[in-house]
Coordinates of C-alpha atoms in Angstrom, one line a residue:
M1374 CA -6.3 7.2 -22.8
T1375 CA -5.2 4.6 -20.4
L1376 CA -7.7 1.9 -19.2
V1377 CA -6.8 1.1 -15.2
A1378 CA -8.5 -1.8 -13.6
V1379 CA -8.5 -1.5 -9.9
T1380 CA -9.3 -4.4 -7.9
G1381 CA -10.7 -3.3 -4.5
G1382 CA -11.8 -0.5 -5.7
S1383 CA -14.8 -0.3 -3.4
G1384 CA -12.5 -0.2 -0.4
K1385 CA -11.2 2.5 1.4
L1386 CA -8.1 2.9 -0.4
G1387 CA -9.8 1.7 -3.6
R1388 CA -12.1 4.7 -3.5
A1389 CA -9.7 7.4 -3.1
V1390 CA -7.5 5.9 -5.8
V1391 CA -10.3 5.5 -8.2
R1392 CA -11.2 9.1 -8.0
E1393 CA -7.3 10.3 -8.0
L1394 CA -7.2 8.3 -11.6
L1395 CA -10.5 9.7 -12.9
D1396 CA -9.3 13.4 -11.8
H1397 CA -6.0 12.8 -13.8
G1398 CA -7.9 11.5 -17.2
Y1399 CA -7.6 7.9 -16.8
D1400 CA -10.5 5.4 -17.6
V1401 CA -11.2 3.3 -14.7
V1402 CA -13.2 0.1 -13.6
N1403 CA -13.8 -1.2 -10.5
L1404 CA -13.3 -5.0 -9.9
D1405 CA -14.5 -6.0 -6.4
L1406 CA -16.5 -8.5 -4.6
A1407 CA -18.3 -5.7 -2.8
A1408 CA -20.4 -2.8 -4.5
P1409 CA -19.2 0.8 -4.1
R1410 CA -20.8 3.3 -2.0
E1411 CA -20.9 5.6 -4.9
Q1412 CA -20.4 4.6 -8.5
L1413 CA -17.4 6.7 -9.7
C1414 CA -17.0 4.5 -12.9
P1415 CA -18.3 0.9 -14.0
Y1416 CA -18.2 -1.7 -11.7
T1417 CA -18.2 -5.5 -12.0
R1418 CA -18.4 -7.8 -9.1
I1419 CA -15.3 -10.2 -9.6
D1420 CA -14.0 -12.8 -7.0
F1421 CA -10.5 -13.1 -7.4
T1422 CA -10.0 -16.3 -5.8
D1423 CA -11.1 -17.6 -9.2
Y1424 CA -8.4 -17.4 -12.0
G1425 CA -10.9 -17.9 -14.6
Q1426 CA -12.6 -15.2 -13.0
A1427 CA -9.3 -13.0 -13.1
V1428 CA -8.2 -13.5 -16.5
E1429 CA -12.0 -12.7 -17.9
A1430 CA -11.6 -9.5 -15.9
F1431 CA -8.2 -8.4 -17.5
T1432 CA -9.3 -9.6 -21.0
A1433 CA -12.8 -8.7 -22.0
I1434 CA -15.8 -7.8 -19.7
D1435 CA -18.9 -7.7 -22.3
S1436 CA -20.4 -4.6 -23.0
R1437 CA -18.0 -3.0 -20.6
Y1438 CA -14.6 -2.9 -22.1
R1439 CA -12.2 -5.3 -24.0
G1440 CA -8.9 -5.4 -22.3
V1441 CA -6.8 -3.3 -19.6
D1442 CA -3.8 -1.3 -19.9
A1443 CA -2.6 -1.6 -16.2
V1444 CA -3.5 -3.0 -13.0
V1445 CA -4.1 -1.5 -9.7
H1446 CA -4.4 -4.2 -7.1
L1447 CA -6.0 -3.5 -3.9
A1448 CA -8.4 -6.9 -3.3
A1449 CA -7.4 -8.7 -0.2
I1450 CA -8.7 -9.4 3.7
P1451 CA -7.2 -6.3 4.5
G1452 CA -5.6 -6.9 7.8
P1453 CA -4.5 -9.4 10.5
G1454 CA -7.6 -10.3 12.9
V1455 CA -10.1 -9.6 10.1
T1456 CA -10.5 -13.2 10.0
G1457 CA -8.9 -16.6 11.0
N1458 CA -4.9 -16.6 10.2
A1459 CA -5.1 -19.6 7.8
A1460 CA -8.1 -17.9 6.0
T1461 CA -6.2 -14.5 5.7
F1462 CA -3.2 -16.2 4.3
A1463 CA -5.1 -18.6 1.4
N1464 CA -7.4 -15.7 0.2
N1465 CA -4.4 -12.8 0.0
V1466 CA -1.5 -15.2 -1.5
T1467 CA -4.2 -16.8 -4.0
V1468 CA -6.2 -13.6 -4.9
S1469 CA -2.5 -12.2 -5.4
Y1470 CA -1.3 -15.0 -7.6
N1471 CA -4.4 -14.9 -9.7
V1472 CA -4.0 -11.3 -10.3
F1473 CA -0.2 -11.4 -11.2
A1474 CA -0.8 -14.3 -13.4
A1475 CA -3.7 -13.0 -15.2
A1476 CA -2.3 -9.7 -15.8
R1477 CA 0.6 -11.4 -17.6
A1478 CA -1.4 -13.7 -19.4
A1479 CA -3.3 -10.3 -20.7
G1480 CA -0.4 -9.1 -21.8
I1481 CA -0.3 -6.5 -19.1
R1482 CA 3.2 -5.0 -18.5
N1483 CA 2.2 -2.3 -15.4
V1484 CA 1.1 -3.6 -12.4
V1485 CA 0.7 -1.9 -9.0
W1486 CA -0.1 -3.3 -5.7
A1487 CA -0.8 -2.8 -1.9
S1488 CA 2.3 -4.5 -0.1
S1489 CA 2.1 -3.3 3.9
E1490 CA 4.1 -1.5 6.3
T1491 CA 3.1 -4.6 8.0
L1492 CA 6.4 -6.1 6.6
L1493 CA 8.8 -3.9 8.7
G1494 CA 8.4 -5.7 11.5
L1495 CA 4.8 -4.4 13.0
P1496 CA 4.1 -4.3 16.0
F1497 CA 7.4 -3.8 16.7
D1498 CA 7.4 -6.2 19.9
T1499 CA 11.3 -6.7 18.4
P1500 CA 12.8 -2.8 18.1
P1501 CA 13.4 -2.0 14.4
P1502 CA 17.4 -2.1 13.5
Y1503 CA 17.2 1.6 13.3
L1504 CA 15.6 4.3 12.8
P1505 CA 13.5 6.1 10.6
V1506 CA 12.8 2.5 9.1
D1507 CA 13.4 2.0 5.0
E1508 CA 13.3 -0.7 2.5
E1509 CA 16.7 -1.7 2.9
Y1510 CA 16.2 -4.1 5.7
E1511 CA 15.4 -7.4 5.3
T1512 CA 11.3 -7.8 5.8
R1513 CA 10.1 -9.2 9.4
P1514 CA 6.4 -10.4 8.7
E1515 CA 5.2 -11.4 12.4
T1516 CA 1.6 -12.2 11.3
A1517 CA -0.3 -14.1 8.8
Y1518 CA -1.3 -11.2 7.0
A1519 CA 2.4 -9.8 6.8
L1520 CA 3.4 -13.4 5.6
A1521 CA 1.3 -13.1 2.8
K1522 CA 2.5 -9.5 1.7
R1523 CA 6.1 -10.9 2.0
L1524 CA 5.1 -14.0 -0.6
D1525 CA 3.5 -11.3 -2.9
E1526 CA 6.7 -9.2 -3.0
E1527 CA 8.5 -12.5 -4.1
M1528 CA 5.9 -13.3 -6.4
A1529 CA 6.2 -10.2 -7.9
A1530 CA 10.3 -10.4 -8.0
Q1531 CA 9.8 -14.0 -10.0
F1532 CA 7.3 -12.6 -12.3
C1533 CA 9.4 -9.7 -13.4
R1534 CA 12.5 -12.4 -13.8
W1535 CA 10.3 -14.3 -16.3
E1536 CA 8.8 -10.9 -18.2
P1537 CA 12.0 -8.4 -18.2
D1538 CA 10.0 -5.8 -19.5
L1539 CA 7.1 -6.2 -16.7
K1540 CA 7.3 -3.3 -14.2
M1541 CA 5.7 -4.4 -10.5
I1542 CA 5.5 -1.8 -8.0
G1543 CA 4.6 -2.5 -4.5
L1544 CA 3.6 -0.2 -2.3
R1545 CA 4.1 -0.6 1.6
F1546 CA 1.1 1.8 3.0
S1547 CA 0.7 2.8 6.4
N1548 CA -2.7 2.7 8.3
V1549 CA -4.7 4.3 5.8
M1550 CA -6.8 7.1 7.2
E1551 CA -10.1 9.3 5.7
P1552 CA -10.4 12.6 7.0
G1553 CA -13.4 11.3 8.8
D1554 CA -10.8 9.3 11.3
Y1555 CA -9.0 12.2 12.6
A1556 CA -11.5 12.9 15.0
A1557 CA -9.7 10.1 17.1
F1558 CA -6.3 11.5 17.0
P1559 CA -6.7 13.7 20.0
S1560 CA -7.4 10.7 21.6
Y1561 CA -4.0 9.2 21.2
Q1562 CA -1.8 12.1 22.8
D1563 CA -1.8 11.2 26.3
D1564 CA -0.5 7.1 25.9
P1565 CA 1.9 6.9 23.4
K1566 CA 1.9 3.1 23.3
L1567 CA -1.4 3.4 21.9
R1568 CA 0.0 4.1 18.5
S1569 CA 3.8 3.0 18.9
W1570 CA 3.2 -0.5 17.0
N1571 CA 3.3 1.4 13.8
L1572 CA 6.1 4.2 14.7
W1573 CA 3.1 6.8 15.0
S1574 CA 2.3 6.4 11.3
Y1575 CA -0.5 7.1 9.1
I1576 CA -1.3 7.4 5.8
D1577 CA -4.0 9.5 4.1
G1578 CA -6.3 7.8 1.6
R1579 CA -5.7 10.4 -1.0
D1580 CA -1.8 10.5 -0.6
G1581 CA -1.8 6.6 -0.8
A1582 CA -4.2 7.4 -4.3
Q1583 CA -1.4 9.9 -5.5
A1584 CA 1.4 7.3 -4.6
V1585 CA -0.6 4.8 -6.6
R1586 CA -0.9 7.2 -9.7
L1587 CA 2.7 8.0 -9.6
A1588 CA 3.6 4.3 -9.4
L1589 CA 1.5 3.8 -12.5
E1590 CA 3.3 6.3 -14.3
Y1591 CA 7.0 5.1 -13.7
Q1592 CA 8.5 3.9 -16.3
V1593 CA 11.3 1.7 -15.2
P1594 CA 10.5 -1.9 -15.7
G1595 CA 11.3 -4.5 -12.7
L1596 CA 9.8 -5.0 -9.4
E1597 CA 10.3 -1.9 -7.1
V1598 CA 8.8 -1.5 -3.3
F1599 CA 8.2 1.9 -1.5
I1600 CA 7.4 2.8 1.9
I1601 CA 3.9 5.2 1.5
A1602 CA 3.1 6.9 4.7
N1603 CA 2.1 10.8 5.4
A1604 CA 5.4 13.4 6.3
D1605 CA 3.8 13.6 9.9
S1606 CA 2.9 11.4 12.4
V1607 CA -0.1 10.8 14.5
M1608 CA 1.2 12.9 17.3
D1609 CA 1.7 16.1 18.8
R1610 CA 5.2 15.0 20.5
P1611 CA 8.4 15.2 18.5
S1612 CA 8.9 11.7 17.0
A1613 CA 12.7 11.8 18.4
E1614 CA 11.1 12.3 21.9
L1615 CA 8.7 9.3 21.4
A1616 CA 11.3 7.1 20.0
R1617 CA 14.1 8.1 22.8
E1618 CA 11.1 6.7 25.3
L1619 CA 9.6 3.6 23.7
F1620 CA 12.6 2.5 22.0
P1621 CA 15.8 3.7 23.9
Q1622 CA 18.0 1.1 22.5
V1623 CA 17.4 1.9 18.6
P1624 CA 20.2 3.4 16.6
W1625 CA 19.3 6.1 14.5
K1626 CA 19.9 5.9 10.6
R1627 CA 19.5 9.6 10.3
P1628 CA 18.1 12.7 12.3
V1629 CA 14.2 13.7 12.1
E1630 CA 12.7 16.9 12.8
G1631 CA 9.4 17.6 15.0
T1632 CA 6.5 15.3 14.0
Q1633 CA 8.4 13.5 10.7
T1634 CA 7.6 10.2 10.2
L1635 CA 9.4 7.4 11.1
L1636 CA 8.4 5.5 8.2
S1637 CA 10.9 6.9 5.7
I1638 CA 9.6 7.8 2.4
D1639 CA 12.7 9.2 0.8
K1640 CA 12.7 6.6 -1.4
A1641 CA 9.4 7.3 -2.5
R1642 CA 9.9 10.8 -3.0
R1643 CA 13.3 10.4 -4.9
L1644 CA 11.8 7.9 -7.5
L1645 CA 8.4 8.6 -7.9
G1646 CA 7.9 12.5 -7.1
Y1647 CA 5.9 11.4 -4.3
E1648 CA 4.9 14.2 -1.8
P1649 CA 2.4 14.4 0.9
R1650 CA -0.5 16.6 0.4
H1651 CA -2.5 15.9 3.4
S1652 CA -2.4 16.0 6.9
W1653 CA -4.8 15.5 10.3
R1654 CA -3.4 18.7 11.4

């Protein structure tokens, strides 16, 4: 049995990840500043801006556990504008460094963390280089939040260089949704500009959790990053039609059919075996 520490396990995506891992036979501990709505697994309050707490969290919590086998790092200020730019950057970069370094100090060699779709150039005021977008072009952070995520990926690359047997996987999640969020989707249909900022994409939290589990089970050491989105868009209109209307000059890397996502999940499908199972439809 593998014990997985989930930082930020009380959050929107964290709750789905905890449930997914438990459903697949993992032991899980939730490490978060906020207590969970429903305690599905042991919970310990940890402030990951404090490196000492991070080390302790991955090595031993008296009466709870002694050491963990893998880390899923989701703890962060969850998006741009939640607080000030400098506060977002300082918190998120510090927390990620502390998690990565503490995991290394604890001898953990399996780390999966939440990167972000924002690295692709959101909100696409400057159009993307091609469609559908993928992991192949240079990241384009446009906010302090996205810049912090970019530095997370660079930090991970260096940690993997220092530790050749370390596996770190960054998942560039699209906008996370729960089933209760889908009631708002019909309101997007009349104005395609409302959701053009991320090419009309989303990720059901349950499918995001599936991607986390598959990333934990991926066996190849080193750094990998994957875009994680649902297979479809938030819109009823065909994706190619929407793109021709709002991004008419952007070339196509390959065709898309129907309401297929414009955030390519081809790499995640190919290497992780990821296949979304849920849709707002």
